[in-house]
Amino acid sequence: MDTQAAIVEYQETESESDREKIYNEKIHIAFEKLAESLIFVYGFKNGSEEINTIKTDCVSFLYETIHKWDEARGTKAFSYFNVVAKNWLIINSRNYKKNVMRHVSMSDMTYMSKKDKNIIAHSQVAEAPDKIMIAANQREEIQKVLEIIKGRVSKENE
């Protein structure tokens, strides 16, 4: 209830410095506890991402949505922000899993199928276009030099 009153006070305050003070003293800690408990209760962990990073990102999102909660609708602030945080964590977790499924490391072949390993083993890499162009220019220059040398030759032995 104290946090809900602080959120109402935050929404009614016009001064940015006062809002910052209210958020830091009364709301921030509650948002951190909410995010932390949701992460541990529902197991929102992204492989390489640390729990503190996920928690910080969730708290930042909750901060951005403070203005959306409306006391006049009859919902409690805790219920509203609980749902908002849980939805954000679900979306974040799904996006992480989607990205993991899209990206395959070429150096770690343990998760590749036999077909994928065979394709990689027998693949050919095309040279870069700039290297092909340089090689073609060098060939032309060598041919020009040979024509010049051929023109200077006067005897068959030379």
PDB file of C-alpha atoms in Angstrom:
ATOM      1  CA  MET A   1       0.000   0.000   0.000  1.00  0.00           C
ATOM      2  CA  ASP A   2       2.918   2.342   0.739  1.00  0.00           C
ATOM      3  CA  THR A   3       4.341   1.736  -2.732  1.00  0.00           C
ATOM      4  CA  GLN A   4       0.937   2.293  -4.317  1.00  0.00           C
ATOM      5  CA  ALA A   5       0.628   5.617  -2.470  1.00  0.00           C
ATOM      6  CA  ALA A   6       4.147   6.509  -3.638  1.00  0.00           C
ATOM      7  CA  ILE A   7       3.205   5.735  -7.247  1.00  0.00           C
ATOM      8  CA  VAL A   8       0.124   7.951  -6.975  1.00  0.00           C
ATOM      9  CA  GLU A   9       2.294  10.688  -5.466  1.00  0.00           C
ATOM     10  CA  TYR A  10       4.834  10.185  -8.276  1.00  0.00           C
ATOM     11  CA  GLN A  11       2.137  10.536 -10.940  1.00  0.00           C
ATOM     12  CA  GLU A  12       0.714  13.695  -9.373  1.00  0.00           C
ATOM     13  CA  THR A  13       4.086  15.401  -8.927  1.00  0.00           C
ATOM     14  CA  GLU A  14       5.122  17.822 -11.660  1.00  0.00           C
ATOM     15  CA  SER A  15       8.753  18.481 -10.667  1.00  0.00           C
ATOM     16  CA  GLU A  16      11.283  16.075 -12.163  1.00  0.00           C
ATOM     17  CA  SER A  17      13.588  16.326  -9.158  1.00  0.00           C
ATOM     18  CA  ASP A  18      10.725  15.474  -6.781  1.00  0.00           C
ATOM     19  CA  ARG A  19       9.675  12.579  -9.006  1.00  0.00           C
ATOM     20  CA  GLU A  20      13.208  11.252  -9.034  1.00  0.00           C
ATOM     21  CA  LYS A  21      13.408  11.472  -5.264  1.00  0.00           C
ATOM     22  CA  ILE A  22      10.061   9.669  -4.796  1.00  0.00           C
ATOM     23  CA  TYR A  23      11.057   6.940  -7.250  1.00  0.00           C
ATOM     24  CA  ASN A  24      14.492   6.352  -5.720  1.00  0.00           C
ATOM     25  CA  GLU A  25      13.298   6.341  -2.121  1.00  0.00           C
ATOM     26  CA  LYS A  26       9.947   4.549  -2.327  1.00  0.00           C
ATOM     27  CA  ILE A  27       9.327   2.803  -5.646  1.00  0.00           C
ATOM     28  CA  HIS A  28      12.644   1.514  -6.989  1.00  0.00           C
ATOM     29  CA  ILE A  29      13.229  -1.014  -4.210  1.00  0.00           C
ATOM     30  CA  ALA A  30       9.708  -2.453  -4.618  1.00  0.00           C
ATOM     31  CA  PHE A  31      10.193  -2.803  -8.386  1.00  0.00           C
ATOM     32  CA  GLU A  32      13.511  -4.592  -7.829  1.00  0.00           C
ATOM     33  CA  LYS A  33      11.953  -7.034  -5.356  1.00  0.00           C
ATOM     34  CA  LEU A  34       9.029  -7.660  -7.710  1.00  0.00           C
ATOM     35  CA  ALA A  35      11.299  -8.360 -10.692  1.00  0.00           C
ATOM     36  CA  GLU A  36      13.635 -10.530  -8.625  1.00  0.00           C
ATOM     37  CA  SER A  37      10.830 -12.647  -7.206  1.00  0.00           C
ATOM     38  CA  LEU A  38       9.256 -13.156 -10.656  1.00  0.00           C
ATOM     39  CA  ILE A  39      12.608 -14.180 -12.133  1.00  0.00           C
ATOM     40  CA  PHE A  40      13.228 -16.773  -9.421  1.00  0.00           C
ATOM     41  CA  VAL A  41       9.654 -18.050  -9.059  1.00  0.00           C
ATOM     42  CA  TYR A  42       9.039 -18.570 -12.792  1.00  0.00           C
ATOM     43  CA  GLY A  43      12.653 -19.348 -13.745  1.00  0.00           C
ATOM     44  CA  PHE A  44      13.215 -16.572 -16.274  1.00  0.00           C
ATOM     45  CA  LYS A  45      16.891 -17.140 -16.992  1.00  0.00           C
ATOM     46  CA  ASN A  46      18.536 -16.492 -20.322  1.00  0.00           C
ATOM     47  CA  GLY A  47      21.611 -18.645 -20.884  1.00  0.00           C
ATOM     48  CA  SER A  48      24.492 -16.187 -20.973  1.00  0.00           C
ATOM     49  CA  GLU A  49      22.584 -13.200 -19.605  1.00  0.00           C
ATOM     50  CA  GLU A  50      23.030 -12.603 -15.891  1.00  0.00           C
ATOM     51  CA  ILE A  51      20.028 -12.433 -13.593  1.00  0.00           C
ATOM     52  CA  ASN A  52      21.017  -8.923 -12.487  1.00  0.00           C
ATOM     53  CA  THR A  53      20.921  -7.751 -16.107  1.00  0.00           C
ATOM     54  CA  ILE A  54      17.467  -9.228 -16.642  1.00  0.00           C
ATOM     55  CA  LYS A  55      16.264  -7.713 -13.366  1.00  0.00           C
ATOM     56  CA  THR A  56      17.670  -4.277 -14.218  1.00  0.00           C
ATOM     57  CA  ASP A  57      16.069  -4.336 -17.670  1.00  0.00           C
ATOM     58  CA  CYS A  58      12.724  -5.364 -16.162  1.00  0.00           C
ATOM     59  CA  VAL A  59      12.887  -2.590 -13.544  1.00  0.00           C
ATOM     60  CA  SER A  60      13.699  -0.084 -16.315  1.00  0.00           C
ATOM     61  CA  PHE A  61      10.649  -1.243 -18.228  1.00  0.00           C
ATOM     62  CA  LEU A  62       8.468  -0.906 -15.125  1.00  0.00           C
ATOM     63  CA  TYR A  63       9.807   2.620 -14.626  1.00  0.00           C
ATOM     64  CA  GLU A  64       8.832   3.460 -18.193  1.00  0.00           C
ATOM     65  CA  THR A  65       5.284   2.205 -17.571  1.00  0.00           C
ATOM     66  CA  ILE A  66       4.568   3.979 -14.268  1.00  0.00           C
ATOM     67  CA  HIS A  67       2.453   6.567 -16.049  1.00  0.00           C
ATOM     68  CA  LYS A  68       0.170   3.876 -17.529  1.00  0.00           C
ATOM     69  CA  TRP A  69      -1.257   2.652 -14.226  1.00  0.00           C
ATOM     70  CA  ASP A  70      -4.494   4.381 -13.311  1.00  0.00           C
ATOM     71  CA  GLU A  71      -5.805   4.216  -9.743  1.00  0.00           C
ATOM     72  CA  ALA A  72      -9.291   5.146 -10.952  1.00  0.00           C
ATOM     73  CA  ARG A  73      -9.687   1.783 -12.701  1.00  0.00           C
ATOM     74  CA  GLY A  74      -9.776   0.048  -9.342  1.00  0.00           C
ATOM     75  CA  THR A  75      -6.733  -2.168  -9.779  1.00  0.00           C
ATOM     76  CA  LYS A  76      -4.002  -2.373  -7.223  1.00  0.00           C
ATOM     77  CA  ALA A  77      -0.590  -1.136  -8.314  1.00  0.00           C
ATOM     78  CA  PHE A  78       1.060  -4.385  -7.262  1.00  0.00           C
ATOM     79  CA  SER A  79      -1.313  -6.463  -9.411  1.00  0.00           C
ATOM     80  CA  TYR A  80      -0.866  -4.207 -12.422  1.00  0.00           C
ATOM     81  CA  PHE A  81       2.927  -4.082 -12.264  1.00  0.00           C
ATOM     82  CA  ASN A  82       3.106  -7.809 -11.478  1.00  0.00           C
ATOM     83  CA  VAL A  83       1.295  -8.582 -14.742  1.00  0.00           C
ATOM     84  CA  VAL A  84       3.335  -6.014 -16.676  1.00  0.00           C
ATOM     85  CA  ALA A  85       6.635  -7.398 -15.365  1.00  0.00           C
ATOM     86  CA  LYS A  86       5.631 -11.015 -15.983  1.00  0.00           C
ATOM     87  CA  ASN A  87       4.561 -10.228 -19.553  1.00  0.00           C
ATOM     88  CA  TRP A  88       7.817  -8.378 -20.189  1.00  0.00           C
ATOM     89  CA  LEU A  89       9.839 -11.305 -18.827  1.00  0.00           C
ATOM     90  CA  ILE A  90       7.893 -13.774 -20.993  1.00  0.00           C
ATOM     91  CA  ILE A  91       8.442 -11.690 -24.125  1.00  0.00           C
ATOM     92  CA  ASN A  92      12.120 -11.200 -23.290  1.00  0.00           C
ATOM     93  CA  SER A  93      12.566 -14.935 -22.706  1.00  0.00           C
ATOM     94  CA  ARG A  94      10.821 -15.837 -25.974  1.00  0.00           C
ATOM     95  CA  ASN A  95      12.953 -13.355 -27.937  1.00  0.00           C
ATOM     96  CA  TYR A  96      16.103 -14.795 -26.403  1.00  0.00           C
ATOM     97  CA  LYS A  97      15.076 -18.360 -27.295  1.00  0.00           C
ATOM     98  CA  LYS A  98      14.152 -17.282 -30.824  1.00  0.00           C
ATOM     99  CA  ASN A  99      17.565 -15.679 -31.306  1.00  0.00           C
ATOM    100  CA  VAL A 100      19.331 -18.749 -29.930  1.00  0.00           C
ATOM    101  CA  MET A 101      17.449 -20.957 -32.391  1.00  0.00           C
ATOM    102  CA  ARG A 102      18.306 -18.666 -35.326  1.00  0.00           C
ATOM    103  CA  HIS A 103      22.043 -18.490 -34.707  1.00  0.00           C
ATOM    104  CA  VAL A 104      24.366 -21.437 -35.035  1.00  0.00           C
ATOM    105  CA  SER A 105      28.018 -21.262 -34.120  1.00  0.00           C
ATOM    106  CA  MET A 106      30.292 -22.663 -36.809  1.00  0.00           C
ATOM    107  CA  SER A 107      32.992 -23.372 -34.245  1.00  0.00           C
ATOM    108  CA  ASP A 108      30.732 -25.460 -31.987  1.00  0.00           C
ATOM    109  CA  MET A 109      29.644 -28.418 -34.074  1.00  0.00           C
ATOM    110  CA  THR A 110      28.146 -30.438 -31.203  1.00  0.00           C
ATOM    111  CA  TYR A 111      24.612 -29.214 -31.932  1.00  0.00           C
ATOM    112  CA  MET A 112      24.826 -29.658 -35.710  1.00  0.00           C
ATOM    113  CA  SER A 113      23.255 -32.540 -37.573  1.00  0.00           C
ATOM    114  CA  LYS A 114      25.351 -34.960 -39.626  1.00  0.00           C
ATOM    115  CA  LYS A 115      23.979 -33.363 -42.800  1.00  0.00           C
ATOM    116  CA  ASP A 116      25.056 -29.863 -41.681  1.00  0.00           C
ATOM    117  CA  LYS A 117      28.548 -31.114 -40.775  1.00  0.00           C
ATOM    118  CA  ASN A 118      28.866 -32.758 -44.203  1.00  0.00           C
ATOM    119  CA  ILE A 119      27.791 -29.580 -45.986  1.00  0.00           C
ATOM    120  CA  ILE A 120      30.355 -27.544 -44.080  1.00  0.00           C
ATOM    121  CA  ALA A 121      33.117 -30.092 -44.704  1.00  0.00           C
ATOM    122  CA  HIS A 122      32.513 -30.077 -48.464  1.00  0.00           C
ATOM    123  CA  SER A 123      31.772 -26.405 -48.918  1.00  0.00           C
ATOM    124  CA  GLN A 124      33.870 -24.150 -51.063  1.00  0.00           C
ATOM    125  CA  VAL A 125      34.479 -20.537 -50.279  1.00  0.00           C
ATOM    126  CA  ALA A 126      34.460 -18.081 -53.138  1.00  0.00           C
ATOM    127  CA  GLU A 127      37.250 -15.551 -53.197  1.00  0.00           C
ATOM    128  CA  ALA A 128      36.426 -11.978 -52.395  1.00  0.00           C
ATOM    129  CA  PRO A 129      35.500  -9.902 -55.470  1.00  0.00           C
ATOM    130  CA  ASP A 130      38.322  -7.436 -54.859  1.00  0.00           C
ATOM    131  CA  LYS A 131      40.914 -10.251 -54.900  1.00  0.00           C
ATOM    132  CA  ILE A 132      39.486 -11.587 -58.177  1.00  0.00           C
ATOM    133  CA  MET A 133      39.664  -8.120 -59.693  1.00  0.00           C
ATOM    134  CA  ILE A 134      43.250  -7.559 -58.532  1.00  0.00           C
ATOM    135  CA  ALA A 135      44.306 -10.943 -59.945  1.00  0.00           C
ATOM    136  CA  ALA A 136      42.677 -10.115 -63.305  1.00  0.00           C
ATOM    137  CA  ASN A 137      44.442  -6.734 -63.420  1.00  0.00           C
ATOM    138  CA  GLN A 138      47.795  -8.345 -62.606  1.00  0.00           C
ATOM    139  CA  ARG A 139      47.344 -10.836 -65.437  1.00  0.00           C
ATOM    140  CA  GLU A 140      46.614  -8.023 -67.895  1.00  0.00           C
ATOM    141  CA  GLU A 141      49.669  -6.084 -66.711  1.00  0.00           C
ATOM    142  CA  ILE A 142      51.890  -9.147 -67.063  1.00  0.00           C
ATOM    143  CA  GLN A 143      50.614  -9.686 -70.618  1.00  0.00           C
ATOM    144  CA  LYS A 144      51.370  -6.028 -71.481  1.00  0.00           C
ATOM    145  CA  VAL A 145      54.916  -6.340 -70.092  1.00  0.00           C
ATOM    146  CA  LEU A 146      55.446  -9.555 -72.096  1.00  0.00           C
ATOM    147  CA  GLU A 147      54.269  -7.794 -75.294  1.00  0.00           C
ATOM    148  CA  ILE A 148      56.720  -4.950 -74.654  1.00  0.00           C
ATOM    149  CA  ILE A 149      59.570  -7.414 -74.060  1.00  0.00           C
ATOM    150  CA  LYS A 150      58.582  -9.369 -77.187  1.00  0.00           C
ATOM    151  CA  GLY A 151      58.751  -6.124 -79.193  1.00  0.00           C
ATOM    152  CA  ARG A 152      62.305  -5.419 -77.980  1.00  0.00           C
ATOM    153  CA  VAL A 153      63.579  -8.846 -78.915  1.00  0.00           C
ATOM    154  CA  SER A 154      65.524  -8.686 -82.124  1.00  0.00           C
ATOM    155  CA  LYS A 155      67.083 -12.130 -82.371  1.00  0.00           C
ATOM    156  CA  GLU A 156      65.633 -15.560 -82.038  1.00  0.00           C
ATOM    157  CA  ASN A 157      67.975 -16.518 -79.144  1.00  0.00           C
ATOM    158  CA  GLU A 158      66.863 -13.590 -77.033  1.00  0.00           C
TER     159      GLU A 158
END
